[in-house]
Tab-separated table of C-alpha atoms in Angstrom:
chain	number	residue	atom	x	y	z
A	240	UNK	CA	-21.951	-1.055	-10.760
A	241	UNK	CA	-19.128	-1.164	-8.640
A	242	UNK	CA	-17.165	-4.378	-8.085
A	243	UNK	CA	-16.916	-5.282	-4.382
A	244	UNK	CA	-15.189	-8.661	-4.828
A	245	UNK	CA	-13.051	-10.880	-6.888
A	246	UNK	CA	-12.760	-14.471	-6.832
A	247	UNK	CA	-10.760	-16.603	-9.013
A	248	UNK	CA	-13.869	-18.111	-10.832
A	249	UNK	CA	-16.353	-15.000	-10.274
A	250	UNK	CA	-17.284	-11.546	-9.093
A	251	UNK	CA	-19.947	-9.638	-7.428
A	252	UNK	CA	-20.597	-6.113	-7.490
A	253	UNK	CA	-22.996	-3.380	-6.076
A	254	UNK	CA	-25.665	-0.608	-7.490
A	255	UNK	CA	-28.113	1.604	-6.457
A	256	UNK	CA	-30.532	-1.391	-6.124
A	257	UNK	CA	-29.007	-4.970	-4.907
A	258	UNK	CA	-25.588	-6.971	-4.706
A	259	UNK	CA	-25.628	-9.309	-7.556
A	260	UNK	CA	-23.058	-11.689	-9.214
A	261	UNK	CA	-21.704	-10.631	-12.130
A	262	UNK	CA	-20.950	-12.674	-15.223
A	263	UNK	CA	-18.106	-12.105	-17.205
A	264	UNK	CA	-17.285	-12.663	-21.486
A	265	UNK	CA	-15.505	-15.661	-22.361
A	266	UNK	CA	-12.216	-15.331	-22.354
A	267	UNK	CA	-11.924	-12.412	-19.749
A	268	UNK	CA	-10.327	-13.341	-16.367
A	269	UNK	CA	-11.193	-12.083	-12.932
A	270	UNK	CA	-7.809	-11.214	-12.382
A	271	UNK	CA	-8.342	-8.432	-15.223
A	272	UNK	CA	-10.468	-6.680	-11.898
A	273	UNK	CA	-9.821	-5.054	-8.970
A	274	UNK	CA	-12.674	-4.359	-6.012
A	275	UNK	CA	-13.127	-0.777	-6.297
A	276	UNK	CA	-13.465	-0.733	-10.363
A	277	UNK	CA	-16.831	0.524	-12.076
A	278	UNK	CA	-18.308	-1.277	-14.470
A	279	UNK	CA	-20.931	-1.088	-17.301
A	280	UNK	CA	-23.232	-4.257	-16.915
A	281	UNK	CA	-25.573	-5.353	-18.764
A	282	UNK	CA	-28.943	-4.897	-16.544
A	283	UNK	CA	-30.500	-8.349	-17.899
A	284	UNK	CA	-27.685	-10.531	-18.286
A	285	UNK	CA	-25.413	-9.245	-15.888
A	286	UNK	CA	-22.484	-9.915	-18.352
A	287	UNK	CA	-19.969	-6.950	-17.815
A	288	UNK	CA	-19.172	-4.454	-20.687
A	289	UNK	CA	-16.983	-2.382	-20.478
A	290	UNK	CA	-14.380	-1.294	-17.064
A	291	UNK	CA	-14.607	2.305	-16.820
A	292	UNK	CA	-10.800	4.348	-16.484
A	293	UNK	CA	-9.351	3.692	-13.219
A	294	UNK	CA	-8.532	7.264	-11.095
A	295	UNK	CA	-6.172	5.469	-8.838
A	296	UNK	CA	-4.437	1.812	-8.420
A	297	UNK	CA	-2.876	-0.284	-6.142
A	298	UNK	CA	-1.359	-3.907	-7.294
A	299	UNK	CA	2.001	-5.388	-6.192
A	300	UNK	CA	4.644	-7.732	-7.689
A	301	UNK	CA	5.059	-11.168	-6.651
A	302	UNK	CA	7.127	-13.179	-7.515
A	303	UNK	CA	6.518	-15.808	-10.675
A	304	UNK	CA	3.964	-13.957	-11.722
A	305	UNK	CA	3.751	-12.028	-15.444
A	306	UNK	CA	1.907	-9.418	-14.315
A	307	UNK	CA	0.914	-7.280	-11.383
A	308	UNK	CA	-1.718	-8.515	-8.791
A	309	UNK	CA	-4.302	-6.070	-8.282
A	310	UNK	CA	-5.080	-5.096	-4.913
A	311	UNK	CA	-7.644	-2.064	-5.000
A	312	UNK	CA	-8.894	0.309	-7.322
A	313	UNK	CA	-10.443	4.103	-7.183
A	314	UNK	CA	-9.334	4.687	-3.527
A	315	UNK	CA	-8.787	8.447	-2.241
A	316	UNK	CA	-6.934	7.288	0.732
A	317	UNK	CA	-4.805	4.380	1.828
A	318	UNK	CA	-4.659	3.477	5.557
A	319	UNK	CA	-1.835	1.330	6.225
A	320	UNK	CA	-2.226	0.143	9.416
A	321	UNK	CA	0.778	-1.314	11.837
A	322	UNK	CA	0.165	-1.907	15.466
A	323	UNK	CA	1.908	-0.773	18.341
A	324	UNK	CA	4.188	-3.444	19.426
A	325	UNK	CA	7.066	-5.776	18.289
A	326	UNK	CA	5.697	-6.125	15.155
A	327	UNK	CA	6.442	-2.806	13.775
A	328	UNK	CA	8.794	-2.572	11.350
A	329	UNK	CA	9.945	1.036	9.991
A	330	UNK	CA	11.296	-0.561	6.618
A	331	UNK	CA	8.350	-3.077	5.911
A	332	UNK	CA	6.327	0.834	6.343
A	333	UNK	CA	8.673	2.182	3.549
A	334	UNK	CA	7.408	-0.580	1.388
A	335	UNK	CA	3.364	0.491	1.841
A	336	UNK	CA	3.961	3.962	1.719
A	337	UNK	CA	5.891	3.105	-1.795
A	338	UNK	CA	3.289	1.213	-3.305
A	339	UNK	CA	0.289	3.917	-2.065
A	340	UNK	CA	2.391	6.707	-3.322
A	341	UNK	CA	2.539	5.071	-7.012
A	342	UNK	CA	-0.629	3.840	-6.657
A	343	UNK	CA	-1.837	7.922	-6.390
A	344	UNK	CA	-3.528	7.860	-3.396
A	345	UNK	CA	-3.115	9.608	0.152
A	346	UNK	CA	-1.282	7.842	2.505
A	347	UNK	CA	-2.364	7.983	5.945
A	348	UNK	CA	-0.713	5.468	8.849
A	349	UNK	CA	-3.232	4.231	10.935
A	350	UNK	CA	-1.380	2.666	14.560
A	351	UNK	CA	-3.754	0.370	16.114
A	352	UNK	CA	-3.212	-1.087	19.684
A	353	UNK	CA	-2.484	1.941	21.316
A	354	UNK	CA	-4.009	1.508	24.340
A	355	UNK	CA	-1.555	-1.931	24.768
A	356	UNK	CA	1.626	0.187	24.134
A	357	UNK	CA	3.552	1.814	26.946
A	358	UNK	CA	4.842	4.928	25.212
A	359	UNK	CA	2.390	4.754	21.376
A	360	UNK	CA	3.774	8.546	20.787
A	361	UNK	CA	7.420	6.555	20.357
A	362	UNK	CA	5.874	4.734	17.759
A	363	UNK	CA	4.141	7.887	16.175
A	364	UNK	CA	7.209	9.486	15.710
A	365	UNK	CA	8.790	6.804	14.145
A	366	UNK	CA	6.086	6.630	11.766
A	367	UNK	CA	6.293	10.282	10.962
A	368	UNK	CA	10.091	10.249	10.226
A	369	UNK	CA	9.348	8.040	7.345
A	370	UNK	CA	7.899	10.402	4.819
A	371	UNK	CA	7.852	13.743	4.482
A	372	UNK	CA	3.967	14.969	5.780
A	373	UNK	CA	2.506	11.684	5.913
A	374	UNK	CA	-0.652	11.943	8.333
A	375	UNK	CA	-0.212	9.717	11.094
A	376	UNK	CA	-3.121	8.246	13.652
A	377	UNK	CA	-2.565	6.124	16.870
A	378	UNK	CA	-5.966	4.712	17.776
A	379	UNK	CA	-7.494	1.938	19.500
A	380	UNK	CA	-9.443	0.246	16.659
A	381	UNK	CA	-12.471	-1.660	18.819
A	382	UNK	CA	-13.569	1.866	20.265
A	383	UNK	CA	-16.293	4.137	18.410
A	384	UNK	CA	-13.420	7.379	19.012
A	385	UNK	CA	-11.535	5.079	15.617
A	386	UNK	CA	-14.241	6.682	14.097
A	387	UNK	CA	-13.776	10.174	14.645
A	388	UNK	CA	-10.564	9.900	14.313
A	389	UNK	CA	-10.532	8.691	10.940
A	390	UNK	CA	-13.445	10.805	9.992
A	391	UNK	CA	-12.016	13.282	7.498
A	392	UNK	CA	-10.523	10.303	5.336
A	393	UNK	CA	-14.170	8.300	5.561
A	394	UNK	CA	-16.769	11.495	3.920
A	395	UNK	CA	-19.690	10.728	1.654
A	396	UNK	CA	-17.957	10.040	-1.937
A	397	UNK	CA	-14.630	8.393	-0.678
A	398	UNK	CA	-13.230	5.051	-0.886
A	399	UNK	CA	-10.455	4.034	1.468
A	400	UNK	CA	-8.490	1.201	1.216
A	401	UNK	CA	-6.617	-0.864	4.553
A	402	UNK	CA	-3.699	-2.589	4.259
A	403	UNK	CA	-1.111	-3.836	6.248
A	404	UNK	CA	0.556	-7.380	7.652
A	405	UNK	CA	-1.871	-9.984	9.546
A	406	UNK	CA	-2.386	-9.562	12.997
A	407	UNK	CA	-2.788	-5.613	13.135
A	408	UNK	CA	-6.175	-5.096	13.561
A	409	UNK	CA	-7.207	-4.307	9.505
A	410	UNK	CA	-10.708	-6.412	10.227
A	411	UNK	CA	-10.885	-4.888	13.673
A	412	UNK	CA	-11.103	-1.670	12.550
A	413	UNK	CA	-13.104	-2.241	9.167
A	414	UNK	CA	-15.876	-3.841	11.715
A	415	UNK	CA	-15.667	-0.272	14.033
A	416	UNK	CA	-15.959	1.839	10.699
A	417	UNK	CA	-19.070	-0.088	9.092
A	418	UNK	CA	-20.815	-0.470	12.835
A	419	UNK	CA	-21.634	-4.225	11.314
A	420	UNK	CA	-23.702	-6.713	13.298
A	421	UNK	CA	-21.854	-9.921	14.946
A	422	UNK	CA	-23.107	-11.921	12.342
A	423	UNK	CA	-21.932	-9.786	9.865
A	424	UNK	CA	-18.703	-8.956	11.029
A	425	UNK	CA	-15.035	-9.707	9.471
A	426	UNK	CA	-13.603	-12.335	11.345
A	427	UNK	CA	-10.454	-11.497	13.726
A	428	UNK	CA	-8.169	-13.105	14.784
A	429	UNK	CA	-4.889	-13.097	17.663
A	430	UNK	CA	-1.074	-12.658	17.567
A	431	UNK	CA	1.642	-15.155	18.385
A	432	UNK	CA	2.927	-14.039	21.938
A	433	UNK	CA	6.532	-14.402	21.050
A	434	UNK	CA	6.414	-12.097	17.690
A	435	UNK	CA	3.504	-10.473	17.894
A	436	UNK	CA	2.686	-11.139	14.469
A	437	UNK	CA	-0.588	-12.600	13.096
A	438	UNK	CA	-2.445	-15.214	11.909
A	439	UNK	CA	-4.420	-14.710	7.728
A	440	UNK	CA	-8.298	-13.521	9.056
A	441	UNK	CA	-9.101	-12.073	5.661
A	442	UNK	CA	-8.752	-14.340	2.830
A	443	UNK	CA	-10.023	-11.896	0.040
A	444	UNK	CA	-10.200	-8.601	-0.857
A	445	UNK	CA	-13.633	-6.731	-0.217
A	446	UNK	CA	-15.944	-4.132	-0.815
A	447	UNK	CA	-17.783	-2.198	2.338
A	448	UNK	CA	-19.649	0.763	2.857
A	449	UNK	CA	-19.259	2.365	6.402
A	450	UNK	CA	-20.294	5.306	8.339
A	451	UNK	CA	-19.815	9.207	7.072
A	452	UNK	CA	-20.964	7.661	3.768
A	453	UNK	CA	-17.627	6.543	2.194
A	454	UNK	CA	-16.493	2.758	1.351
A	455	UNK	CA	-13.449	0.752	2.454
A	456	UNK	CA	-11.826	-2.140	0.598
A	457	UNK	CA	-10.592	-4.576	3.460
A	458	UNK	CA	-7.459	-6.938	2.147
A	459	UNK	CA	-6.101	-10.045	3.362
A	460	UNK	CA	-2.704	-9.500	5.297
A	461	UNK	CA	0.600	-9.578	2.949
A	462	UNK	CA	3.219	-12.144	4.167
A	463	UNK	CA	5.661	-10.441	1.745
A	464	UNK	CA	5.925	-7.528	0.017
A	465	UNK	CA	8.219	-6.973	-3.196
A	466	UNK	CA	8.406	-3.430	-4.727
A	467	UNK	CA	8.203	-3.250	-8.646
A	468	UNK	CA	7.226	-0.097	-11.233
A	469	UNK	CA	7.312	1.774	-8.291
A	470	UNK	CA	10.238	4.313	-8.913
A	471	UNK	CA	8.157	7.635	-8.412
A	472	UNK	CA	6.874	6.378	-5.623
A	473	UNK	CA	10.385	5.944	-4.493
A	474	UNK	CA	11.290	9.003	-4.872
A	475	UNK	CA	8.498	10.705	-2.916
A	476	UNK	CA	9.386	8.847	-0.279
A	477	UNK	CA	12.735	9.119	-0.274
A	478	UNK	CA	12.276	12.713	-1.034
A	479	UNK	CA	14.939	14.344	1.362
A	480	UNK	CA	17.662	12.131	-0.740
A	481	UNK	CA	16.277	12.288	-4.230
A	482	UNK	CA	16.469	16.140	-3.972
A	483	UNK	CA	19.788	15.644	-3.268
A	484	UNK	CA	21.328	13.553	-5.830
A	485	UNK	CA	21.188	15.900	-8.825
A	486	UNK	CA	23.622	18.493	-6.972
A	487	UNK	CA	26.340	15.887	-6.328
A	488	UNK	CA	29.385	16.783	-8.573
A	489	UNK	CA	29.619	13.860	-10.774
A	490	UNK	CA	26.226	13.411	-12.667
A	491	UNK	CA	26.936	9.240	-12.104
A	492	UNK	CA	27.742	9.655	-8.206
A	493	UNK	CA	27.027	6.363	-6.584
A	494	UNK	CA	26.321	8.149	-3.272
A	495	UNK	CA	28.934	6.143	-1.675
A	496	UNK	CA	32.242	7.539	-1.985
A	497	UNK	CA	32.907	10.070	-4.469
A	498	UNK	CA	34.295	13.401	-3.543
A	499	UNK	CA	31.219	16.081	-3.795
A	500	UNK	CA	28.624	13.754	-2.910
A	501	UNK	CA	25.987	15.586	-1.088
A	502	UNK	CA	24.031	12.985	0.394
A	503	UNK	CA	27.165	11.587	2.340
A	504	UNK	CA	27.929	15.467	3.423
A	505	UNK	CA	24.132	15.582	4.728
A	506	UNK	CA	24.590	12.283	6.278
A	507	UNK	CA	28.069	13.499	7.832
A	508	UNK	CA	26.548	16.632	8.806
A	509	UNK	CA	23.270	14.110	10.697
A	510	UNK	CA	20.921	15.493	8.252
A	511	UNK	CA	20.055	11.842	6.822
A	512	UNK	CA	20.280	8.339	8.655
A	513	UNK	CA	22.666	5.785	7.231
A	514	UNK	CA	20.331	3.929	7.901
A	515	UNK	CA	17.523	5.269	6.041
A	516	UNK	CA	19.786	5.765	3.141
A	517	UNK	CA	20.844	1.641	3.252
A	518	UNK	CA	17.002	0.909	2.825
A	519	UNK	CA	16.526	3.247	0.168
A	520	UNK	CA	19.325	1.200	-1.909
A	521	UNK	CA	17.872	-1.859	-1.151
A	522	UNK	CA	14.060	-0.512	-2.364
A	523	UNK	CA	15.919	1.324	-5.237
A	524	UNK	CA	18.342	-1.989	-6.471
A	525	UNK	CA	15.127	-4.130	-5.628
A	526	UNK	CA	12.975	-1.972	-7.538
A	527	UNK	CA	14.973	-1.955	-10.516
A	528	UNK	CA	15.532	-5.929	-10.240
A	529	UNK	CA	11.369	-6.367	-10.542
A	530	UNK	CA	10.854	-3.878	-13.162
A	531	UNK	CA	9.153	-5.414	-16.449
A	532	UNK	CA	11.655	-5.431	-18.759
A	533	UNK	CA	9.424	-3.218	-21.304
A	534	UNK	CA	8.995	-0.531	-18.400
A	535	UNK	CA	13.196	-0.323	-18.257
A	536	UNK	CA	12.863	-0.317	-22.488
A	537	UNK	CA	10.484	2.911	-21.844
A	538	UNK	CA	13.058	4.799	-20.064
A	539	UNK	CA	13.343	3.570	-17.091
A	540	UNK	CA	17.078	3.693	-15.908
A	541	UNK	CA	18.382	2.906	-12.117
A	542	UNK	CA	21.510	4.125	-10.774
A	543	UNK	CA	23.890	1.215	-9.665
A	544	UNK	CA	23.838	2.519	-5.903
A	545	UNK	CA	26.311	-0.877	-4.962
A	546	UNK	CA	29.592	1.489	-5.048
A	547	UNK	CA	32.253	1.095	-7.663
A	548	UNK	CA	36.210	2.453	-8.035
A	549	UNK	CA	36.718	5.784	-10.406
């Protein structure tokens, strides 16, 4: 079976046959789960097994918490979906596209709202400047051409997962891509007119199947969004400076103001943004802050980007 969602006291989960509720061993938390995981139940008890290996994962840091909360399992492709208005937000983008990159799925960014935006190709570019061949959609998520848009990410066989802040249009466009019934719609909700930013619609993560015979896990909206055990995914993102940094002459450049630095001659030269480069020491310091202290034990070593005198 296939789990499809996870509650702090139970789980359900689908087959061939039925939705049922699943019961767990003593002892074993939900939180062990993520929607998307396959399990081995037991056909008369219902009492899960055994979790089969997981081919991709997405889970998050937050803060207090001992462990990583996870978000969606066995996904091909993550749609993390913005809107185009005054809620978009280049570096909260840089943040999803880290965690789907780690998690090792295909990130596509899916811009809803288009047909309320006065120039959405502004917003597409914008999009696209943040990682090197992301795939990048503008759409209007409450019309059937979402669907045909999004078709070669939603084939027989694949699971996508949405993401994104409140407010975008995540349960909007779930609703388009399943063709569900009023009644058994996601609820939506509005914006705030002086923010555009949203109000929590989705209060759990979910399950769904939809049309072209894939799935789609549908997740609540994140208010905040820490990075943590992310560092590859960093660096994927980041790829234009990460290539970079190993031909500086001084093998413990800071990338601030030693002589041979080559990421300030590409930024001198208009190749990089400053600005770019200030977000990716924030994600990098941040990163490294958040790290389990085992995962820095394994290896794990961070540059300390904040400058320093030679």
């Amino acid at each position: 079976m296939r789990i499809a969602t996870v509650h702090r006291s139970h789980m359900t989960a689908v087959s061939e046959i039925w939705p049922v509720k699943l019961n767990l061993p003593a002892n074993t938390p939900t939180a062990d789960f993520a929607v998307g995981d396959w399990v081995l139940v037991d056909p008369e008890t219902r009492i899960v097994l055994r979790r089969l290996e997981r081919r991709t994962l997405l889970q998050r840091w937050t803060q207090g918490a001992r462990t990583q909360q996870l978000i969606a399992a066995n996904m091909d492709t993550l749609f993390i979906v913005a809107s185009c208005n005054d809620d978009f937000n280049q570096a909260r983008l840089e943040r999803y596209l880290a965690l789907a990159n780690e998690a090792g799925a295909t990130p596509v960014i899916v811009l809803t709202k288009a047909d309320q935006a006065a120039d959405a190709e502004n917003f597409r570019q914008q999009a696209e400047d943040l990682q090197r061949g992301v795939a990048v959609v503008v759409l209007n998520a409450k019309t059937r051409d979402a669907v045909r848009v999004l078709a070669p990410w939603c084939k027989s066989g694949q699971t996508v997962a949405l993401i994104g802040s409140s407010g975008v249009g995540k349960s909007t466009l779930l609703n388009t891509l399943a063709a569900k019934p009023a009644e058994d719609a996601q609820r939506t909700g509005g914006i705030r007119e002086d923010d555009a930013k949203g109000r929590h619609t989705t209060t759990s993560r979910s399950l769904h199947s939809i049309e072209g015979g894939g799935c789609a896990i549908d997740t609540p909206g994140m208010r905040t969004l820490h990075v943590s055990d992310v560092r590859a995914g960093l660096d994927m993102l980041f790829a234009e400076i990460t290539e970079l940094a190993p031909k500086c002459r001084f093998r413990d450049c800071t990338h601030a103001h030693e002589p041979g630095c080559e990421i300030q001659a590409a930024v001198a030269a208009g190749l990089i943004d400053p600005v770019r480069l200030g977000r990716w020491r924030k994600l990098l310091e941040e990163n490294h802050s958040n790290t389990r202290s085992e995962s820095k034990a394994r290896g794990y070593k961070a540059k300390d980007t904040r400058g320093r005198r030679r």
